mmCIF file of C-alpha atoms in Angstrom:
data_model
loop_
_atom_site.group_PDB
_atom_site.id
_atom_site.type_symbol
_atom_site.label_atom_id
_atom_site.label_comp_id
_atom_site.label_asym_id
_atom_site.label_seq_id
_atom_site.Cartn_x
_atom_site.Cartn_y
_atom_site.Cartn_z
ATOM 1 C CA MET A 10 6.187 -8.119 -16.751
ATOM 2 C CA SER A 11 6.743 -4.818 -14.841
ATOM 3 C CA THR A 12 4.120 -5.546 -12.230
ATOM 4 C CA TRP A 13 5.468 -4.436 -8.863
ATOM 5 C CA VAL A 14 5.321 -1.041 -7.196
ATOM 6 C CA ILE A 15 7.759 -1.041 -4.281
ATOM 7 C CA PRO A 16 8.611 1.333 -1.406
ATOM 8 C CA TYR A 17 11.632 3.572 -1.078
ATOM 9 C CA ILE A 18 13.786 2.884 1.957
ATOM 10 C CA ASP A 19 16.778 5.071 2.706
ATOM 11 C CA GLN A 20 19.595 2.897 1.385
ATOM 12 C CA ASP A 21 22.600 3.781 -0.702
ATOM 13 C CA LEU A 22 22.747 3.490 -4.469
ATOM 14 C CA ALA A 23 24.265 -0.003 -4.338
ATOM 15 C CA PHE A 24 21.057 -1.306 -2.763
ATOM 16 C CA TRP A 25 18.930 0.016 -5.626
ATOM 17 C CA GLN A 26 21.391 -1.278 -8.185
ATOM 18 C CA ASP A 27 21.030 -4.727 -6.604
ATOM 19 C CA ILE A 28 17.229 -4.421 -6.711
ATOM 20 C CA ALA A 29 17.418 -3.508 -10.399
ATOM 21 C CA ALA A 30 19.836 -6.337 -11.149
ATOM 22 C CA GLN A 31 17.789 -9.014 -9.393
ATOM 23 C CA PHE A 32 14.235 -7.840 -9.977
ATOM 24 C CA GLY A 33 14.409 -5.095 -12.615
ATOM 25 C CA PRO A 34 12.010 -6.579 -15.200
ATOM 26 C CA HIS A 35 9.372 -7.033 -12.484
ATOM 27 C CA ILE A 36 9.555 -3.497 -11.060
ATOM 28 C CA LYS A 37 7.195 -0.871 -12.421
ATOM 29 C CA GLU A 38 8.274 1.898 -10.046
ATOM 30 C CA VAL A 39 9.636 2.805 -6.630
ATOM 31 C CA TYR A 40 7.487 5.199 -4.600
ATOM 32 C CA PHE A 41 9.101 7.807 -2.360
ATOM 33 C CA PRO A 42 7.788 10.554 -0.045
ATOM 34 C CA PHE A 43 6.996 14.042 -1.314
ATOM 35 C CA PRO A 44 9.961 16.218 -0.230
ATOM 36 C CA SER A 45 8.000 18.645 1.920
ATOM 37 C CA ARG A 46 6.761 18.740 5.499
ATOM 38 C CA ILE A 47 3.898 21.035 4.440
ATOM 39 C CA THR A 48 1.654 18.349 2.974
ATOM 40 C CA GLY A 49 2.729 15.062 4.498
ATOM 41 C CA THR A 50 2.772 11.795 2.565
ATOM 42 C CA GLY A 51 0.354 9.538 4.403
ATOM 43 C CA ARG A 52 3.102 8.127 6.611
ATOM 44 C CA SER A 53 5.528 9.300 9.279
ATOM 45 C CA PRO A 54 8.636 11.167 8.055
ATOM 46 C CA GLN A 55 11.330 8.771 6.862
ATOM 47 C CA PRO A 56 15.127 9.073 6.706
ATOM 48 C CA ASP A 57 16.212 10.751 3.459
ATOM 49 C CA ARG A 58 20.011 10.821 3.535
ATOM 50 C CA HIS A 59 20.256 8.917 0.234
ATOM 51 C CA THR A 60 17.127 10.244 -1.500
ATOM 52 C CA VAL A 61 18.809 12.681 -3.886
ATOM 53 C CA ASP A 62 21.343 10.060 -4.977
ATOM 54 C CA PHE A 63 18.464 7.619 -5.481
ATOM 55 C CA LEU A 64 16.561 10.132 -7.610
ATOM 56 C CA ARG A 65 19.583 11.003 -9.713
ATOM 57 C CA HIS A 66 21.084 7.598 -10.307
ATOM 58 C CA ALA A 67 18.895 4.632 -9.303
ATOM 59 C CA PRO A 68 18.082 2.687 -12.509
ATOM 60 C CA LEU A 69 14.377 2.332 -11.704
ATOM 61 C CA PRO A 70 11.269 4.447 -12.469
ATOM 62 C CA LYS A 71 10.122 6.629 -9.580
ATOM 63 C CA SER A 72 6.744 7.664 -8.192
ATOM 64 C CA VAL A 73 6.163 10.403 -5.612
ATOM 65 C CA LEU A 74 3.570 10.212 -2.821
ATOM 66 C CA VAL A 75 1.469 13.284 -2.036
ATOM 67 C CA ASN A 76 -1.238 11.334 -0.247
ATOM 68 C CA PRO A 77 -1.927 12.455 3.298
ATOM 69 C CA ILE A 78 -5.373 11.255 4.264
ATOM 70 C CA ILE A 79 -6.352 14.925 4.797
ATOM 71 C CA LEU A 80 -4.593 17.922 3.220
ATOM 72 C CA PRO A 81 -3.708 20.540 5.860
ATOM 73 C CA ARG A 82 -4.912 23.523 3.782
ATOM 74 C CA PRO A 83 -7.408 24.150 0.949
ATOM 75 C CA ILE A 84 -6.239 23.299 -2.565
ATOM 76 C CA ASN A 85 -6.129 26.933 -3.683
ATOM 77 C CA GLU A 86 -3.626 27.637 -0.886
ATOM 78 C CA ILE A 87 -1.456 24.554 -0.913
ATOM 79 C CA GLY A 88 -1.815 23.528 -4.554
ATOM 80 C CA PRO A 89 0.738 25.960 -6.081
ATOM 81 C CA HIS A 90 3.469 24.677 -3.757
ATOM 82 C CA ILE A 91 2.700 21.059 -4.673
ATOM 83 C CA ILE A 92 2.625 21.816 -8.395
ATOM 84 C CA THR A 93 5.953 23.666 -8.247
ATOM 85 C CA THR A 94 7.632 20.780 -6.434
ATOM 86 C CA LEU A 95 6.176 18.170 -8.804
ATOM 87 C CA ARG A 96 7.404 20.176 -11.780
ATOM 88 C CA GLN A 97 10.892 20.299 -10.272
ATOM 89 C CA LEU A 98 10.894 16.550 -9.675
ATOM 90 C CA TYR A 99 9.864 16.010 -13.290
ATOM 91 C CA ASP A 100 12.414 18.449 -14.731
ATOM 92 C CA GLU A 101 15.372 17.471 -12.535
ATOM 93 C CA TYR A 102 14.858 13.735 -12.013
ATOM 94 C CA GLY A 103 12.322 12.606 -14.594
ATOM 95 C CA VAL A 104 9.678 11.652 -12.005
ATOM 96 C CA GLN A 105 6.532 11.033 -14.054
ATOM 97 C CA ASN A 106 4.188 9.393 -11.559
ATOM 98 C CA VAL A 107 2.352 10.880 -8.576
ATOM 99 C CA VAL A 108 0.083 9.256 -5.963
ATOM 100 C CA VAL A 109 -2.627 11.386 -4.340
ATOM 101 C CA ALA A 110 -5.509 10.899 -1.912
ATOM 102 C CA ASN A 111 -7.405 14.074 -2.794
ATOM 103 C CA LEU A 112 -9.494 14.246 -5.975
ATOM 104 C CA ALA A 113 -9.288 18.041 -6.219
ATOM 105 C CA LEU A 114 -5.495 17.784 -6.107
ATOM 106 C CA ALA A 115 -5.608 15.107 -8.807
ATOM 107 C CA ARG A 116 -7.682 17.413 -10.997
ATOM 108 C CA LEU A 117 -5.252 20.307 -10.473
ATOM 109 C CA ILE A 118 -2.301 18.093 -11.414
ATOM 110 C CA ARG A 119 -4.128 16.842 -14.506
ATOM 111 C CA GLU A 120 -4.800 20.418 -15.627
ATOM 112 C CA THR A 121 -1.347 21.859 -14.938
ATOM 113 C CA LEU A 122 0.991 18.869 -15.383
ATOM 114 C CA PRO A 123 -0.704 16.661 -17.980
ATOM 115 C CA MET A 124 2.509 14.697 -18.614
ATOM 116 C CA LEU A 125 2.249 13.030 -15.186
ATOM 117 C CA THR A 126 0.539 9.717 -14.497
ATOM 118 C CA ILE A 127 -1.822 10.080 -11.537
ATOM 119 C CA THR A 128 -2.605 7.268 -9.120
ATOM 120 C CA ALA A 129 -5.481 7.376 -6.635
ATOM 121 C CA SER A 130 -4.017 6.251 -3.319
ATOM 122 C CA ILE A 131 -5.607 3.490 -1.262
ATOM 123 C CA LEU A 132 -6.309 6.331 1.179
ATOM 124 C CA MET A 133 -8.826 7.755 -1.297
ATOM 125 C CA GLY A 134 -10.941 4.731 -0.350
ATOM 126 C CA ILE A 135 -12.234 3.787 -3.804
ATOM 127 C CA SER A 136 -14.201 0.554 -3.502
ATOM 128 C CA THR A 137 -17.340 0.951 -5.683
ATOM 129 C CA PRO A 138 -18.108 1.471 -9.378
ATOM 130 C CA ALA A 139 -19.792 4.788 -8.510
ATOM 131 C CA GLN A 140 -16.564 6.093 -6.991
ATOM 132 C CA ALA A 141 -14.595 4.867 -9.988
ATOM 133 C CA LEU A 142 -16.959 6.762 -12.285
ATOM 134 C CA VAL A 143 -16.254 10.002 -10.428
ATOM 135 C CA ALA A 144 -12.487 9.476 -10.542
ATOM 136 C CA GLN A 145 -11.878 7.865 -13.904
ATOM 137 C CA ASP A 146 -11.461 11.064 -15.954
ATOM 138 C CA VAL A 147 -8.953 12.428 -13.447
ATOM 139 C CA VAL A 148 -6.752 9.461 -12.450
ATOM 140 C CA ASP A 149 -4.970 6.809 -14.489
ATOM 141 C CA VAL A 150 -4.571 4.205 -11.760
ATOM 142 C CA ILE A 151 -6.640 3.248 -8.720
ATOM 143 C CA VAL A 152 -5.112 1.508 -5.731
ATOM 144 C CA ALA A 153 -8.196 -0.375 -4.599
ATOM 145 C CA ASP A 154 -9.531 0.215 -1.099
ATOM 146 C CA ASN A 155 -8.478 -2.465 1.350
ATOM 147 C CA ARG A 156 -12.106 -3.545 1.818
ATOM 148 C CA LEU A 157 -11.808 -5.292 -1.575
ATOM 149 C CA LEU A 158 -8.829 -7.516 -0.790
ATOM 150 C CA ARG A 159 -11.218 -10.099 0.679
ATOM 151 C CA ASN A 160 -14.252 -9.249 -1.457
ATOM 152 C CA MET A 161 -13.904 -10.835 -4.868
ATOM 153 C CA ALA A 162 -17.336 -9.753 -6.115
ATOM 154 C CA GLY A 163 -16.626 -6.127 -5.217
ATOM 155 C CA LEU A 164 -13.165 -6.277 -6.771
ATOM 156 C CA ARG A 165 -14.572 -7.671 -10.021
ATOM 157 C CA ALA A 166 -17.183 -4.908 -10.111
ATOM 158 C CA LEU A 167 -14.521 -2.223 -9.682
ATOM 159 C CA ARG A 168 -12.339 -3.864 -12.325
ATOM 160 C CA GLU A 169 -15.212 -3.823 -14.809
ATOM 161 C CA ALA A 170 -16.184 -0.221 -14.022
ATOM 162 C CA PHE A 171 -12.792 1.491 -14.177
ATOM 163 C CA LYS A 172 -11.232 2.035 -17.588
ATOM 164 C CA GLY A 173 -7.751 2.698 -16.170
ATOM 165 C CA ARG A 174 -5.315 0.429 -14.345
ATOM 166 C CA LEU A 175 -6.056 -1.259 -11.031
ATOM 167 C CA CYS A 176 -3.435 -1.829 -8.338
ATOM 168 C CA LEU A 177 -3.658 -3.974 -5.193
ATOM 169 C CA ILE A 178 -1.526 -3.573 -2.055
ATOM 170 C CA VAL A 179 -0.667 -7.097 -0.961
ATOM 171 C CA ASN A 180 0.553 -6.544 2.599
ATOM 172 C CA GLU A 181 -0.979 -3.437 4.146
ATOM 173 C CA ALA A 182 -2.713 -5.704 6.687
ATOM 174 C CA CYS A 183 -5.014 -3.045 8.122
ATOM 175 C CA ILE A 184 -8.429 -4.336 9.149
ATOM 176 C CA PRO A 185 -10.803 -3.530 6.241
ATOM 177 C CA GLY A 186 -13.061 -0.674 7.252
ATOM 178 C CA CYS A 187 -11.171 -0.124 10.519
ATOM 179 C CA LEU A 188 -12.939 2.546 12.577
ATOM 180 C CA TYR A 189 -9.585 3.979 13.696
ATOM 181 C CA ARG A 190 -8.048 4.259 10.221
ATOM 182 C CA ASN A 191 -8.485 7.968 9.471
ATOM 183 C CA GLN A 192 -7.059 9.134 12.788
ATOM 184 C CA HIS A 193 -4.194 6.642 12.559
ATOM 185 C CA PHE A 194 -3.130 7.820 9.121
ATOM 186 C CA TYR A 195 -3.574 11.464 10.085
ATOM 187 C CA GLU A 196 -1.210 11.012 13.015
ATOM 188 C CA MET A 197 1.308 9.186 10.842
ATOM 189 C CA GLY A 198 1.141 11.870 8.168
ATOM 190 C CA TYR A 199 1.518 14.934 10.359
ATOM 191 C CA GLY A 200 2.886 13.884 13.733
ATOM 192 C CA ASP A 201 6.603 14.023 14.477
ATOM 193 C CA TRP A 202 6.179 10.715 16.320
ATOM 194 C CA PHE A 203 5.185 7.249 15.198
ATOM 195 C CA PRO A 204 1.714 6.664 16.653
ATOM 196 C CA GLU A 205 0.756 3.649 18.661
ATOM 197 C CA SER A 206 -1.764 1.443 16.965
ATOM 198 C CA LEU A 207 -5.115 3.033 17.730
ATOM 199 C CA CYS A 208 -6.757 -0.316 17.010
ATOM 200 C CA GLY A 209 -4.562 -2.061 19.590
ATOM 201 C CA PRO A 210 -7.207 -2.452 22.319
ATOM 202 C CA MET A 211 -9.733 -3.721 19.768
ATOM 203 C CA LEU A 212 -7.269 -6.327 18.519
ATOM 204 C CA ALA A 213 -6.368 -7.308 22.066
ATOM 205 C CA GLU A 214 -10.044 -8.090 22.659
ATOM 206 C CA ARG A 215 -10.597 -9.757 19.272
ATOM 207 C CA PRO A 216 -7.193 -10.939 18.014
ATOM 208 C CA TRP A 217 -8.809 -13.259 15.464
ATOM 209 C CA LEU A 218 -9.748 -10.164 13.432
ATOM 210 C CA ARG A 219 -6.116 -10.146 12.302
ATOM 211 C CA LEU A 220 -6.988 -13.093 10.036
ATOM 212 C CA THR A 221 -9.469 -10.872 8.172
ATOM 213 C CA GLY A 222 -6.859 -8.206 7.415
ATOM 214 C CA ALA A 223 -6.078 -6.721 4.008
ATOM 215 C CA TRP A 224 -3.237 -8.999 3.000
ATOM 216 C CA ILE A 225 -2.577 -11.646 0.381
ATOM 217 C CA LEU A 226 0.116 -14.273 0.811
ATOM 218 C CA PRO A 227 2.327 -14.935 -2.234
ATOM 219 C CA ARG A 228 0.859 -18.381 -2.791
ATOM 220 C CA HIS A 229 -2.676 -16.950 -2.908
ATOM 221 C CA LEU A 230 -2.035 -14.345 -5.606
ATOM 222 C CA HIS A 231 -3.372 -16.727 -8.244
ATOM 223 C CA HIS A 232 -6.898 -16.041 -6.982
ATOM 224 C CA TYR A 233 -6.549 -12.453 -8.229
ATOM 225 C CA GLU A 234 -5.335 -13.122 -11.763
ATOM 226 C CA GLY A 235 -7.109 -10.832 -14.216
ATOM 227 C CA LEU A 236 -8.272 -8.491 -11.448
ATOM 228 C CA TYR A 237 -5.216 -6.224 -11.293
ATOM 229 C CA ASP A 238 -2.629 -4.558 -13.484
ATOM 230 C CA ASN A 239 -0.074 -3.878 -10.761
ATOM 231 C CA LEU A 240 0.710 -5.141 -7.272
ATOM 232 C CA LYS A 241 2.090 -2.884 -4.581
ATOM 233 C CA LEU A 242 4.299 -3.735 -1.655
ATOM 234 C CA ALA A 243 3.934 -1.676 1.527
ATOM 235 C CA GLY A 244 6.764 -1.498 4.032
ATOM 236 C CA ARG A 245 8.644 1.794 4.254
ATOM 237 C CA VAL A 246 8.967 1.097 7.991
ATOM 238 C CA THR A 247 8.463 -2.641 8.420
ATOM 239 C CA LEU A 248 10.825 -3.554 5.562
ATOM 240 C CA CYS A 249 13.492 -0.924 6.224
ATOM 241 C CA ASN A 250 16.024 -3.694 6.870
ATOM 242 C CA PRO A 251 17.537 -4.510 3.442
ATOM 243 C CA SER A 252 17.614 -8.274 3.998
ATOM 244 C CA ASP A 253 13.935 -8.295 5.002
ATOM 245 C CA TYR A 254 13.110 -6.158 1.965
ATOM 246 C CA PHE A 255 14.871 -8.539 -0.444
ATOM 247 C CA HIS A 256 13.362 -11.613 1.214
ATOM 248 C CA VAL A 257 9.755 -10.387 1.073
ATOM 249 C CA LEU A 258 10.006 -8.891 -2.424
ATOM 250 C CA ASP A 259 11.585 -12.097 -3.759
ATOM 251 C CA ALA A 260 8.869 -14.215 -2.147
ATOM 252 C CA TYR A 261 6.069 -12.184 -3.719
ATOM 253 C CA ILE A 262 7.644 -11.974 -7.163
ATOM 254 C CA HIS A 263 8.418 -15.695 -7.314
ATOM 255 C CA ARG A 264 5.366 -16.834 -5.306
ATOM 256 C CA ARG A 265 7.442 -18.375 -2.521
ATOM 257 C CA ASP A 266 5.593 -19.200 0.670
ATOM 258 C CA LEU A 267 5.530 -16.730 3.564
ATOM 259 C CA LEU A 268 3.684 -16.694 6.856
ATOM 260 C CA PRO A 269 1.435 -13.686 7.494
ATOM 261 C CA CYS A 270 3.762 -12.500 10.276
ATOM 262 C CA ASP A 271 6.641 -12.302 7.762
ATOM 263 C CA ILE A 272 5.121 -10.150 5.016
ATOM 264 C CA GLY A 273 6.084 -6.763 6.439
ATOM 265 C CA GLY A 274 2.573 -5.582 7.170
ATOM 266 C CA GLY A 275 1.229 -3.019 9.599
ATOM 267 C CA PRO A 276 -0.084 -2.793 13.181
ATOM 268 C CA ALA A 277 -3.032 -5.093 12.469
ATOM 269 C CA SER A 278 -0.824 -7.816 10.988
ATOM 270 C CA VAL A 279 -0.874 -11.378 12.229
ATOM 271 C CA LEU A 280 1.879 -11.412 14.855
ATOM 272 C CA GLU A 281 2.095 -15.134 15.583
ATOM 273 C CA PRO A 282 3.644 -17.662 13.164
ATOM 274 C CA ILE A 283 0.269 -18.967 12.015
ATOM 275 C CA THR A 284 -0.063 -21.077 8.878
ATOM 276 C CA ILE A 285 -3.107 -20.002 6.856
ATOM 277 C CA SER A 286 -4.864 -22.873 5.122
ATOM 278 C CA ASP A 287 -5.982 -22.453 1.538
ATOM 279 C CA ASP A 288 -9.516 -23.328 2.611
ATOM 280 C CA LEU A 289 -9.663 -20.527 5.163
ATOM 281 C CA PHE A 290 -8.257 -17.920 2.797
ATOM 282 C CA GLU A 291 -10.612 -18.936 -0.007
ATOM 283 C CA TYR A 292 -13.544 -18.796 2.411
ATOM 284 C CA THR A 293 -12.753 -15.191 3.355
ATOM 285 C CA LEU A 294 -12.785 -14.135 -0.312
ATOM 286 C CA THR A 295 -16.481 -14.871 -0.717
ATOM 287 C CA CYS A 296 -17.958 -14.905 2.792
ATOM 288 C CA ASP A 297 -20.710 -12.420 3.672
ATOM 289 C CA LYS A 298 -18.565 -10.653 6.329
ATOM 290 C CA ASN A 299 -21.194 -11.253 9.014
ATOM 291 C CA CYS A 300 -18.561 -11.797 11.672
ATOM 292 C CA HIS A 301 -21.126 -11.401 14.443
ATOM 293 C CA SER A 302 -22.721 -14.707 13.487
ATOM 294 C CA CYS A 303 -19.820 -16.577 11.903
ATOM 295 C CA PHE A 304 -17.010 -17.979 14.041
ATOM 296 C CA ARG A 305 -14.800 -19.578 11.411
ATOM 297 C CA CYS A 306 -11.872 -17.132 11.692
ATOM 298 C CA LYS A 307 -12.201 -16.959 15.471
ATOM 299 C CA THR A 308 -12.157 -20.729 15.820
ATOM 300 C CA TYR A 309 -9.259 -21.080 13.395
ATOM 301 C CA TYR A 310 -7.233 -18.475 15.286
ATOM 302 C CA GLU A 311 -7.913 -20.026 18.680
ATOM 303 C CA HIS A 312 -6.794 -23.462 17.448
ATOM 304 C CA ALA A 313 -3.721 -22.057 15.700
ATOM 305 C CA VAL A 314 -2.472 -20.031 18.657
ATOM 306 C CA THR A 315 -1.954 -22.716 21.287
ATOM 307 C CA PRO A 316 -0.633 -21.853 24.756
ATOM 308 C CA THR A 317 2.801 -23.088 23.638
ATOM 309 C CA SER A 318 2.991 -21.156 20.368
ATOM 310 C CA GLY A 319 1.327 -18.101 21.881
#
């Protein structure tokens, strides 16, 4: 029943008590940023006025993110600081779960803090059985690479290969295999600004690519039954408004319909209020991804975004 991994947003304790009251049995954990500017957390710095109160009193399990796409220093230099902070979070607040994007860091945590559950971040990019084989003795959970959200054969292969738990992010919305991804996440993790979408010009030229993004609408989750253990909601920035957070989380938990523009995704999200047909979504789950010779998504997008709606 505890399926959902959800993002921390900087709200007071009453907000988290309401989340627990309404959705508690469905929530596996709430993930929050590592409390240090040294390592970054894979995203831009977030407000943290209520974080300590959340850690002390929120009636929900917590998970800490230490998953910048690139660590700023070698493990032997930065590792002791990370381990000390993780130990403090465990001792003071009972935080037992950590998300990382660096396999050497995962190994260090496994060796020094064996009581923690380790999750391989989506930023580790695990999409093949061979990668799962390398990671499976070090991590307990894999957040599957976004290339697999529309690749059912690849997702099944990863599910069969990995002996741990598999998690899917339902609304990241980044273009699978985006050529700008590493730089974008590096800027978000270490810049003191929120970067513009580096893929913006590409999407301006080919806006139909937004339909191929790494997102699953609530009504399409049934296609993935048996292929995941947990589902993860992104949205530390896009769902920072409490009413939006409740609306999107409720829709996913209870499989209520949402448009792609309403799921709280990222810079490659569908921006227009486009209805996605079941036929189109199902087609993208098994197509050969030869977008240079297939025009189905492009044609669908061009018909959906009329001059009036656009």
